[in-house]
Tab-separated table of C-alpha atoms and ligand atoms in Angstrom:
chain	number	residue	atom	x	y	z
A	1	MET	CA	4.540	22.623	-55.309
A	2	ASP	CA	3.140	19.106	-54.625
A	3	LEU	CA	1.118	18.449	-57.952
A	4	SER	CA	-0.329	14.869	-57.584
A	5	LEU	CA	2.473	13.313	-55.577
A	6	THR	CA	1.519	10.064	-53.911
A	7	GLU	CA	2.182	9.609	-50.179
A	8	ASP	CA	5.070	7.324	-50.983
A	9	GLN	CA	6.707	9.888	-53.195
A	10	GLN	CA	6.189	12.560	-50.635
A	11	ALA	CA	7.587	10.292	-47.918
A	12	PHE	CA	10.682	9.492	-49.887
A	13	ARG	CA	11.316	13.222	-50.607
A	14	ASP	CA	10.867	14.146	-46.893
A	15	LEU	CA	13.234	11.353	-45.916
A	16	ALA	CA	15.855	12.363	-48.443
A	17	ARG	CA	15.686	16.044	-47.429
A	18	ASP	CA	15.876	15.272	-43.704
A	19	PHE	CA	18.961	12.945	-44.343
A	20	LEU	CA	20.754	15.354	-46.549
A	21	GLU	CA	20.164	18.340	-44.247
A	22	ARG	CA	21.921	16.246	-41.487
A	23	GLU	CA	24.522	14.374	-43.371
A	24	ALA	CA	25.422	16.624	-46.350
A	25	VAL	CA	24.618	20.249	-45.941
A	26	PRO	CA	26.833	20.841	-42.851
A	27	HIS	CA	29.784	19.269	-44.732
A	28	ARG	CA	29.431	20.479	-48.244
A	29	MET	CA	31.647	23.438	-48.092
A	30	ARG	CA	34.490	21.480	-46.492
A	31	TRP	CA	34.144	18.638	-49.115
A	32	ASP	CA	34.154	21.265	-51.776
A	33	ARG	CA	37.429	22.856	-50.320
A	34	GLU	CA	38.994	19.372	-49.902
A	35	GLU	CA	37.848	18.367	-53.477
A	36	SER	CA	36.402	15.159	-52.130
A	37	VAL	CA	33.195	14.183	-50.318
A	38	ASP	CA	33.697	11.882	-47.339
A	39	LEU	CA	33.094	8.498	-49.045
A	40	ALA	CA	31.313	7.350	-45.946
A	41	ILE	CA	28.290	9.310	-47.219
A	42	VAL	CA	27.990	6.903	-50.238
A	43	ARG	CA	27.304	3.956	-47.957
A	44	LYS	CA	24.777	6.020	-46.023
A	45	MET	CA	22.957	7.254	-49.193
A	46	ALA	CA	22.887	3.595	-50.376
A	47	ASP	CA	21.360	2.440	-47.018
A	48	LEU	CA	18.557	5.003	-47.652
A	49	GLY	CA	17.940	3.687	-51.134
A	50	PHE	CA	19.316	6.377	-53.353
A	51	PHE	CA	21.440	4.004	-55.491
A	52	GLY	CA	18.721	1.403	-55.744
A	53	LEU	CA	15.921	3.700	-57.070
A	54	THR	CA	14.415	2.302	-60.331
A	55	ILE	CA	16.561	-0.733	-60.150
A	56	PRO	CA	14.022	-3.608	-59.704
A	57	GLU	CA	14.088	-5.550	-56.394
A	58	GLU	CA	14.887	-8.846	-58.114
A	59	TYR	CA	18.256	-7.229	-58.969
A	60	GLY	CA	18.777	-5.869	-55.420
A	61	GLY	CA	17.303	-2.364	-55.978
A	62	VAL	CA	14.367	-0.742	-54.236
A	63	GLY	CA	12.366	-0.436	-57.406
A	64	GLY	CA	10.249	2.770	-57.578
A	65	ASP	CA	9.089	5.079	-60.196
A	66	TYR	CA	10.887	7.898	-62.071
A	67	VAL	CA	8.996	10.607	-60.416
A	68	THR	CA	10.446	9.456	-57.067
A	69	TYR	CA	13.759	9.317	-58.828
A	70	SER	CA	13.344	12.845	-60.034
A	71	LEU	CA	12.502	13.898	-56.482
A	72	ALA	CA	15.538	12.169	-55.093
A	73	MET	CA	17.802	13.883	-57.665
A	74	GLU	CA	16.260	17.307	-56.847
A	75	GLU	CA	16.993	16.915	-53.133
A	76	LEU	CA	20.570	15.826	-53.945
A	77	GLY	CA	21.007	18.900	-56.199
A	78	ARG	CA	19.666	21.224	-53.477
A	79	ALA	CA	22.019	19.612	-50.902
A	80	ASP	CA	25.145	19.059	-53.079
A	81	SER	CA	25.285	18.468	-56.820
A	82	ALA	CA	28.570	16.474	-56.252
A	83	LEU	CA	26.529	13.790	-54.503
A	84	ARG	CA	23.865	13.907	-57.229
A	85	GLY	CA	26.433	13.180	-59.885
A	86	ILE	CA	27.868	10.110	-57.888
A	87	VAL	CA	24.501	8.553	-57.699
A	88	SER	CA	23.207	9.330	-61.139
A	89	VAL	CA	26.295	8.288	-63.008
A	90	SER	CA	26.790	4.997	-60.960
A	91	SER	CA	23.194	3.647	-60.672
A	92	GLY	CA	21.687	5.896	-63.498
A	93	LEU	CA	23.974	5.815	-66.388
A	94	VAL	CA	25.923	2.527	-65.664
A	95	GLY	CA	23.094	0.818	-63.853
A	96	LYS	CA	20.363	1.544	-66.274
A	97	SER	CA	22.581	0.667	-69.277
A	98	ILE	CA	23.046	-2.807	-67.679
A	99	LEU	CA	19.397	-3.096	-66.790
A	100	PHE	CA	18.173	-2.396	-70.232
A	101	HIS	CA	20.961	-3.897	-72.431
A	102	GLY	CA	22.763	-6.328	-70.201
A	103	SER	CA	22.538	-10.231	-70.316
A	104	GLU	CA	20.904	-11.891	-67.367
A	105	GLU	CA	24.278	-12.888	-66.121
A	106	GLN	CA	25.604	-9.156	-66.263
A	107	LYS	CA	22.359	-7.895	-64.508
A	108	ARG	CA	22.787	-10.588	-61.732
A	109	GLU	CA	26.483	-9.771	-61.337
A	110	TRP	CA	26.561	-5.969	-61.381
A	111	LEU	CA	23.146	-4.598	-60.450
A	112	PRO	CA	22.956	-5.731	-56.841
A	113	GLN	CA	26.463	-4.213	-56.271
A	114	LEU	CA	25.544	-0.951	-57.985
A	115	ALA	CA	22.168	-0.705	-56.117
A	116	THR	CA	23.865	-0.974	-52.740
A	117	ALA	CA	26.812	1.130	-53.817
A	118	SER	CA	29.288	-1.645	-52.884
A	119	THR	CA	30.435	-1.034	-56.345
A	120	LEU	CA	30.597	2.388	-58.045
A	121	GLY	CA	30.413	2.728	-61.827
A	122	CYS	CA	31.627	5.279	-64.258
A	123	PHE	CA	30.517	5.972	-67.806
A	124	GLY	CA	33.326	6.362	-70.260
A	125	LEU	CA	32.135	8.050	-73.444
A	126	THR	CA	33.888	11.381	-73.853
A	127	GLU	CA	37.418	11.476	-75.214
A	128	PRO	CA	39.926	14.369	-75.606
A	129	GLY	CA	38.952	14.646	-79.314
A	130	THR	CA	35.235	13.864	-79.153
A	131	GLY	CA	32.660	15.309	-76.743
A	132	SER	CA	29.475	16.476	-78.526
A	133	ASP	CA	30.484	14.392	-81.530
A	134	ALA	CA	30.641	11.130	-79.428
A	135	GLY	CA	29.775	8.954	-82.414
A	136	ASN	CA	33.214	9.670	-83.843
A	137	LEU	CA	35.104	8.368	-80.692
A	138	THR	CA	38.457	6.670	-81.387
A	139	SER	CA	39.149	4.373	-78.488
A	140	ARG	CA	39.386	0.939	-80.078
A	141	ALA	CA	38.362	-2.665	-79.070
A	142	VAL	CA	39.925	-5.394	-81.205
A	143	ARG	CA	38.791	-8.981	-81.079
A	144	ASP	CA	41.442	-11.440	-80.066
A	145	GLY	CA	40.146	-14.974	-79.830
A	146	SER	CA	37.342	-15.053	-77.144
A	147	ASP	CA	38.637	-11.752	-75.742
A	148	TRP	CA	38.583	-8.057	-76.720
A	149	VAL	CA	41.610	-5.871	-76.303
A	150	LEU	CA	40.814	-2.134	-75.653
A	151	ASP	CA	43.165	0.828	-76.243
A	152	GLY	CA	42.394	4.549	-76.049
A	153	GLN	CA	41.739	7.475	-73.680
A	154	LYS	CA	38.669	8.950	-71.989
A	155	LEU	CA	38.357	12.354	-70.513
A	156	PHE	CA	36.243	14.054	-67.755
A	157	ILE	CA	34.827	10.689	-66.511
A	158	THR	CA	32.739	11.164	-63.361
A	159	ASN	CA	33.666	8.682	-60.492
A	160	GLY	CA	36.588	7.698	-62.721
A	161	THR	CA	39.103	7.220	-59.812
A	162	TRP	CA	36.484	5.726	-57.470
A	163	ALA	CA	34.633	3.311	-59.745
A	164	HIS	CA	35.124	-0.393	-59.697
A	165	VAL	CA	33.554	-0.897	-63.060
A	166	ALA	CA	33.789	1.291	-66.183
A	167	LEU	CA	31.263	1.229	-68.908
A	168	VAL	CA	33.529	1.987	-71.814
A	169	PHE	CA	32.422	2.763	-75.394
A	170	ALA	CA	34.984	1.798	-77.980
A	171	ARG	CA	35.255	1.465	-81.723
A	172	THR	CA	34.938	-2.066	-83.137
A	173	SER	CA	34.616	-0.942	-86.828
A	174	ASP	CA	35.116	2.210	-88.810
A	175	ASP	CA	31.345	2.579	-89.476
A	176	GLY	CA	30.978	5.889	-87.502
A	177	PRO	CA	28.289	5.703	-84.707
A	178	ARG	CA	27.340	2.186	-85.843
A	179	GLY	CA	30.934	1.091	-85.260
A	180	VAL	CA	30.766	1.586	-81.497
A	181	THR	CA	30.471	-1.239	-78.994
A	182	ALA	CA	30.062	-1.122	-75.119
A	183	PHE	CA	32.115	-3.036	-72.620
A	184	LEU	CA	31.933	-3.424	-68.785
A	185	VAL	CA	35.557	-3.199	-67.694
A	186	PRO	CA	36.465	-3.940	-64.091
A	187	THR	CA	38.851	-1.058	-63.228
A	188	ASP	CA	41.477	-3.360	-61.720
A	189	THR	CA	42.069	-4.951	-65.125
A	190	PRO	CA	45.653	-4.600	-66.051
A	191	GLY	CA	46.192	-1.758	-68.406
A	192	PHE	CA	43.364	0.375	-67.029
A	193	VAL	CA	44.636	3.561	-65.424
A	194	ALA	CA	42.405	6.399	-64.050
A	195	ARG	CA	44.062	9.837	-63.211
A	196	GLU	CA	42.246	12.581	-61.314
A	197	VAL	CA	41.346	15.862	-63.135
A	198	THR	CA	41.789	18.520	-60.513
A	199	GLY	CA	41.151	22.279	-60.463
A	200	LYS	CA	37.526	22.057	-61.480
A	201	LEU	CA	35.335	25.176	-61.293
A	202	GLY	CA	32.665	23.219	-59.391
A	203	LEU	CA	31.558	19.704	-58.520
A	204	ARG	CA	34.796	19.608	-56.674
A	205	GLY	CA	33.638	17.080	-54.201
A	206	GLN	CA	33.196	14.495	-56.847
A	207	ALA	CA	35.960	12.488	-58.622
A	208	THR	CA	36.517	13.415	-62.292
A	209	ALA	CA	39.210	11.488	-64.289
A	210	GLU	CA	41.058	10.768	-67.367
A	211	LEU	CA	41.029	7.086	-68.117
A	212	PHE	CA	43.882	5.324	-70.047
A	213	LEU	CA	43.296	1.977	-71.760
A	214	ASP	CA	46.502	0.381	-72.678
A	215	GLY	CA	45.908	-3.254	-74.012
A	216	VAL	CA	43.061	-3.754	-71.553
A	217	ARG	CA	41.919	-7.412	-72.139
A	218	VAL	CA	38.194	-8.367	-71.263
A	219	PRO	CA	36.401	-11.551	-72.291
A	220	ASP	CA	33.507	-11.326	-74.684
A	221	ALA	CA	31.117	-11.744	-71.798
A	222	ALA	CA	32.172	-8.226	-70.861
A	223	ARG	CA	30.508	-6.818	-74.031
A	224	LEU	CA	27.195	-4.950	-73.134
A	225	GLY	CA	24.651	-5.291	-75.938
A	226	GLU	CA	25.553	-6.364	-79.441
A	227	VAL	CA	28.531	-5.348	-81.423
A	228	GLY	CA	27.914	-2.049	-82.992
A	229	GLN	CA	25.085	-1.142	-80.526
A	230	GLY	CA	27.208	0.918	-78.248
A	231	PHE	CA	26.322	4.381	-79.462
A	232	ARG	CA	22.650	3.657	-79.308
A	233	ILE	CA	23.040	2.408	-75.780
A	234	ALA	CA	24.906	5.492	-74.816
A	235	MET	CA	22.363	7.875	-76.342
A	236	GLY	CA	19.348	6.061	-74.908
A	237	THR	CA	20.879	6.072	-71.454
A	238	LEU	CA	21.806	9.672	-71.666
A	239	ASP	CA	18.175	10.553	-72.332
A	240	LYS	CA	17.373	9.181	-68.868
A	241	GLY	CA	20.426	10.844	-67.493
A	242	ARG	CA	19.127	14.216	-68.713
A	243	LEU	CA	16.213	13.730	-66.399
A	244	ALA	CA	18.541	13.374	-63.511
A	245	VAL	CA	20.581	16.490	-64.440
A	246	ALA	CA	17.414	18.458	-64.932
A	247	SER	CA	16.042	17.315	-61.503
A	248	GLY	CA	19.326	18.102	-59.858
A	249	CYS	CA	19.153	21.518	-61.413
A	250	VAL	CA	15.633	22.118	-59.958
A	251	GLY	CA	17.247	21.353	-56.659
A	252	ILE	CA	19.844	24.072	-57.282
A	253	VAL	CA	17.170	26.686	-58.238
A	254	GLN	CA	15.198	25.737	-55.169
A	255	GLY	CA	18.320	25.930	-52.947
A	256	CYS	CA	19.059	29.429	-54.440
A	257	LEU	CA	15.448	30.572	-53.891
A	258	GLU	CA	15.458	29.385	-50.376
A	259	ALA	CA	18.809	31.017	-49.591
A	260	SER	CA	17.753	34.250	-51.222
A	261	VAL	CA	14.480	34.582	-49.264
A	262	ALA	CA	16.214	33.774	-46.060
A	263	TYR	CA	18.860	36.276	-46.660
A	264	ALA	CA	16.588	39.012	-48.049
A	265	THR	CA	14.159	38.912	-45.174
A	266	ARG	CA	17.021	39.194	-42.689
A	267	ARG	CA	19.351	41.727	-44.220
A	268	THR	CA	18.502	45.263	-43.742
A	269	GLN	CA	19.653	48.289	-45.810
A	270	PHE	CA	18.247	51.844	-45.773
A	271	GLY	CA	16.446	50.805	-42.506
A	272	LYS	CA	14.362	48.071	-44.149
A	273	PRO	CA	14.812	44.397	-45.027
A	274	ILE	CA	16.164	44.172	-48.570
A	275	ALA	CA	13.226	41.818	-49.365
A	276	SER	CA	11.056	45.004	-49.295
A	277	PHE	CA	12.814	46.429	-52.388
A	278	GLN	CA	11.070	45.759	-55.602
A	279	LEU	CA	14.299	45.156	-57.514
A	280	VAL	CA	15.242	42.398	-55.023
A	281	GLN	CA	11.814	40.884	-55.261
A	282	ASP	CA	12.305	40.861	-59.102
A	283	LEU	CA	15.246	38.585	-58.755
A	284	ILE	CA	13.575	36.320	-56.244
A	285	ALA	CA	10.259	36.122	-58.391
A	286	ASP	CA	12.326	35.031	-61.321
A	287	MET	CA	13.867	32.210	-59.344
A	288	SER	CA	10.511	31.167	-58.067
A	289	VAL	CA	9.047	30.963	-61.526
A	290	ASP	CA	12.137	29.078	-62.849
A	291	ALA	CA	11.977	26.547	-59.961
A	292	ASP	CA	8.229	25.829	-60.849
A	293	ALA	CA	8.789	25.744	-64.603
A	294	ALA	CA	11.889	23.488	-64.419
A	295	ARG	CA	10.329	21.193	-61.905
A	296	LEU	CA	7.273	20.740	-64.093
A	297	LEU	CA	9.291	19.962	-67.120
A	298	ALA	CA	11.237	17.408	-65.127
A	299	TRP	CA	8.148	15.807	-63.756
A	300	ARG	CA	6.553	15.739	-67.120
A	301	CYS	CA	9.531	13.754	-68.377
A	302	ALA	CA	9.634	11.390	-65.436
A	303	ASP	CA	5.895	10.790	-65.739
A	304	LEU	CA	6.355	9.904	-69.537
A	305	VAL	CA	9.116	7.440	-68.539
A	306	ASP	CA	6.740	5.868	-65.906
A	307	ARG	CA	3.997	5.534	-68.509
A	308	GLY	CA	6.258	3.845	-71.017
A	309	GLU	CA	5.709	6.823	-73.391
A	310	PRO	CA	8.533	8.424	-75.585
A	311	TYR	CA	10.399	10.849	-73.462
A	312	GLY	CA	13.573	11.815	-75.391
A	313	THR	CA	12.523	15.301	-76.391
A	314	ALA	CA	10.844	15.975	-73.041
A	315	ALA	CA	14.162	15.090	-71.410
A	316	SER	CA	16.135	17.494	-73.696
A	317	LYS	CA	13.702	20.272	-72.936
A	318	ALA	CA	13.811	19.694	-69.189
A	319	LYS	CA	17.529	19.566	-69.234
A	320	LEU	CA	17.989	22.505	-71.476
A	321	PHE	CA	15.601	24.658	-69.412
A	322	ALA	CA	16.617	23.489	-65.912
A	323	SER	CA	20.400	23.919	-66.514
A	324	GLU	CA	19.995	27.360	-67.925
A	325	ALA	CA	17.642	28.230	-65.061
A	326	ALA	CA	20.130	26.872	-62.441
A	327	VAL	CA	22.857	29.136	-63.779
A	328	ARG	CA	20.492	32.074	-63.893
A	329	ALA	CA	19.111	31.452	-60.371
A	330	ALA	CA	22.673	30.966	-58.781
A	331	ASN	CA	23.773	34.209	-60.481
A	332	ASN	CA	20.741	36.097	-59.213
A	333	ALA	CA	21.138	34.469	-55.762
A	334	ILE	CA	24.655	35.977	-55.506
A	335	GLN	CA	23.167	39.382	-56.423
A	336	VAL	CA	20.661	39.170	-53.716
A	337	HIS	CA	23.427	38.301	-51.211
A	338	GLY	CA	25.705	41.135	-52.312
A	339	GLY	CA	29.201	40.746	-51.303
A	340	ALA	CA	28.168	37.926	-48.876
A	341	GLY	CA	27.296	35.818	-51.800
A	342	TYR	CA	30.748	35.923	-53.171
A	343	VAL	CA	32.417	33.933	-50.219
A	344	ASP	CA	31.767	30.539	-48.810
A	345	ASP	CA	29.635	31.634	-45.737
A	346	PHE	CA	26.573	31.112	-47.926
A	347	PRO	CA	25.868	28.257	-50.405
A	348	VAL	CA	25.133	30.477	-53.385
A	349	ALA	CA	28.635	30.846	-54.850
A	350	LYS	CA	28.929	27.027	-54.777
A	351	TYR	CA	25.622	26.674	-56.329
A	352	LEU	CA	26.829	28.894	-59.250
A	353	ARG	CA	30.066	26.930	-59.738
A	354	ASP	CA	28.319	23.571	-59.593
A	355	ALA	CA	25.411	24.716	-61.866
A	356	ARG	CA	27.817	25.939	-64.542
A	357	VAL	CA	28.677	22.442	-65.785
A	358	MET	CA	24.973	21.416	-66.125
A	359	THR	CA	24.732	23.274	-69.462
A	360	LEU	CA	27.767	21.367	-70.678
A	361	TYR	CA	27.634	17.736	-69.690
A	362	GLU	CA	25.202	15.040	-70.833
A	363	GLY	CA	24.773	17.138	-74.026
A	364	THR	CA	25.479	20.865	-74.127
A	365	SER	CA	22.612	23.344	-74.389
A	366	GLN	CA	23.386	23.683	-78.071
A	367	ILE	CA	23.098	19.984	-78.614
A	368	GLN	CA	19.781	19.899	-76.697
A	369	LYS	CA	18.442	22.632	-78.974
A	370	LEU	CA	19.558	20.636	-82.011
A	371	LEU	CA	17.780	17.541	-80.656
A	372	ILE	CA	14.603	19.549	-79.965
A	373	GLY	CA	14.872	21.256	-83.422
A	374	ARG	CA	15.208	17.849	-85.047
A	375	ALA	CA	12.119	16.585	-83.250
A	376	GLU	CA	10.049	19.768	-84.311
A	377	THR	CA	11.299	19.786	-87.968
A	378	GLY	CA	12.181	16.298	-88.786
A	379	VAL	CA	15.583	17.703	-90.053
A	380	SER	CA	18.877	16.798	-88.377
A	381	ALA	CA	21.347	19.584	-88.042
A	382	PHE	CA	24.090	17.217	-86.971
B	1	FAD	C1	32.661	17.826	-64.537
B	1	FAD	C2	32.482	16.971	-65.812
B	1	FAD	C3	31.979	15.647	-65.690
B	1	FAD	C4	31.824	14.933	-66.869
B	1	FAD	N1	31.382	13.632	-66.709
B	1	FAD	C5	31.363	12.751	-67.823
B	1	FAD	C6	31.182	11.380	-67.675
B	1	FAD	O1	30.866	10.848	-66.608
B	1	FAD	N2	31.308	10.590	-68.816
B	1	FAD	C7	31.498	11.066	-69.987
B	1	FAD	O2	31.552	10.382	-71.008
B	1	FAD	N3	31.668	12.461	-70.212
B	1	FAD	C8	31.638	13.300	-69.070
B	1	FAD	N4	31.814	14.668	-69.194
B	1	FAD	C9	32.090	15.307	-70.546
B	1	FAD	C10	30.927	16.033	-71.146
B	1	FAD	O3	29.868	15.154	-71.417
B	1	FAD	C11	31.462	16.818	-72.307
B	1	FAD	O4	32.279	17.815	-71.823
B	1	FAD	C12	30.323	17.446	-73.143
B	1	FAD	O5	29.638	16.391	-73.819
B	1	FAD	C13	30.800	18.424	-74.100
B	1	FAD	O6	31.886	18.000	-74.824
B	1	FAD	P1	33.166	18.835	-75.070
B	1	FAD	O7	33.565	19.195	-73.698
B	1	FAD	O8	34.186	18.003	-75.918
B	1	FAD	O9	32.840	20.075	-75.786
B	1	FAD	P2	32.748	20.225	-77.514
B	1	FAD	O10	31.830	19.092	-78.005
B	1	FAD	O11	33.959	20.480	-77.988
B	1	FAD	O12	31.836	21.564	-77.612
B	1	FAD	C14	32.379	22.867	-77.399
B	1	FAD	C15	31.416	23.828	-77.844
B	1	FAD	O13	30.963	23.741	-79.220
B	1	FAD	C16	29.541	23.556	-79.234
B	1	FAD	N5	29.146	22.556	-80.299
B	1	FAD	C17	29.665	21.340	-80.552
B	1	FAD	N6	29.103	20.738	-81.595
B	1	FAD	C18	28.103	21.613	-82.005
B	1	FAD	C19	27.095	21.623	-83.032
B	1	FAD	N7	26.950	20.668	-83.918
B	1	FAD	N8	26.283	22.627	-83.133
B	1	FAD	C20	26.403	23.691	-82.319
B	1	FAD	N9	27.288	23.796	-81.263
B	1	FAD	C21	28.124	22.796	-81.235
B	1	FAD	C22	29.116	22.919	-77.838
B	1	FAD	O14	27.764	23.272	-77.584
B	1	FAD	C23	30.125	23.808	-76.973
B	1	FAD	O15	29.575	25.020	-76.704
B	1	FAD	C24	31.998	15.504	-68.177
B	1	FAD	C25	32.400	16.834	-68.197
B	1	FAD	C26	32.703	17.574	-67.122
B	1	FAD	C27	33.163	19.028	-67.240
């Protein structure tokens, strides 16, 4: 489905697919079992431009539009969602927060490093006691002369043990969401400890961590945006992040469809390819429709961003639909594969395990519905 893609957009997508087929697909099962991708892939992805997409050239990025970004995220999701998360957290959530809210000095310091992945970033919002209700987070930053001292704990932080810089959201006053401020914290700052969260259902190739902040001292120059603006920065950034999640989910659905078609046309039962059975075609048809519908929602959102139009609700719709579709498609893909789908010889079991978190992070499906409901009714259910 190539609805009005430019030659450049198609060229990047083809380049990305070719690269990932060679460098990621043959290794993804091993990375999954070893609970870590080979970090050499990060440098290779950076060389291809994955981390620099949508970061302007003047800050060391490769520029580019959000439709291209969406295509790149789709290809990453199709190949290995663990890789998609590494890119979209580091250059997406952290890079874009700096691009849109950082001082000129912060942009010049961090963006070239994030765009080339010589530095990885992590996004520290969630805490043990606050996930969906992030505006009530309890980590604290207290002013001490020209510094800030941070104390608290973060949970489930992607890239947490690999990152060189953490974007940490901490409370600077008791004024609810308006009392949250953002800080760029180098992870080698004394008092900053990251501990790996193991035993995840999926996304096993990617680092997920608990962060402990114990008297972490940073200068005021590490503050991102104004005091009290942190929650707005986080929510604005997550809107764009949802486009990345949605696009990655399109890749999962597409991967499930391709794997199912390949298997169903090869596997014979009752003397015929199982693709000839109507009930198997039913499963495949649903995947095909979901792939198109999810992709169109993601592209619509990307196009709105590129045109400078409001895109928040479109991002919620794309994320809600695509993440639920990814779980549905992966589940159906296992059904098409029968018992073979339950083991690692085919990618579909991994697709299901990786897809499952997509309806949870960057705003659960319930939270997306509340955001869409608020946009439709003008009434907030929060
Ligand atoms: C692998 C992984 C990676 C992650 N990476 C990051 C990261 O990089 N940075 C980061 O900050 N966080 C990250 N997270 C955290 C993630 O964003 C949260 O898990 C998510 O926001 C949900 O929060 P919670 O887990 O506390 O669930 P809760 O908020 O406790 O929700 C539990 C259930 O209650 C429902 N619920 C909550 N409030 C409402 C409501 N008002 N109405 C209806 N239903 C409601 C939810 O939909 C859900 O079904 C990651 C999580 C995972 C698993």
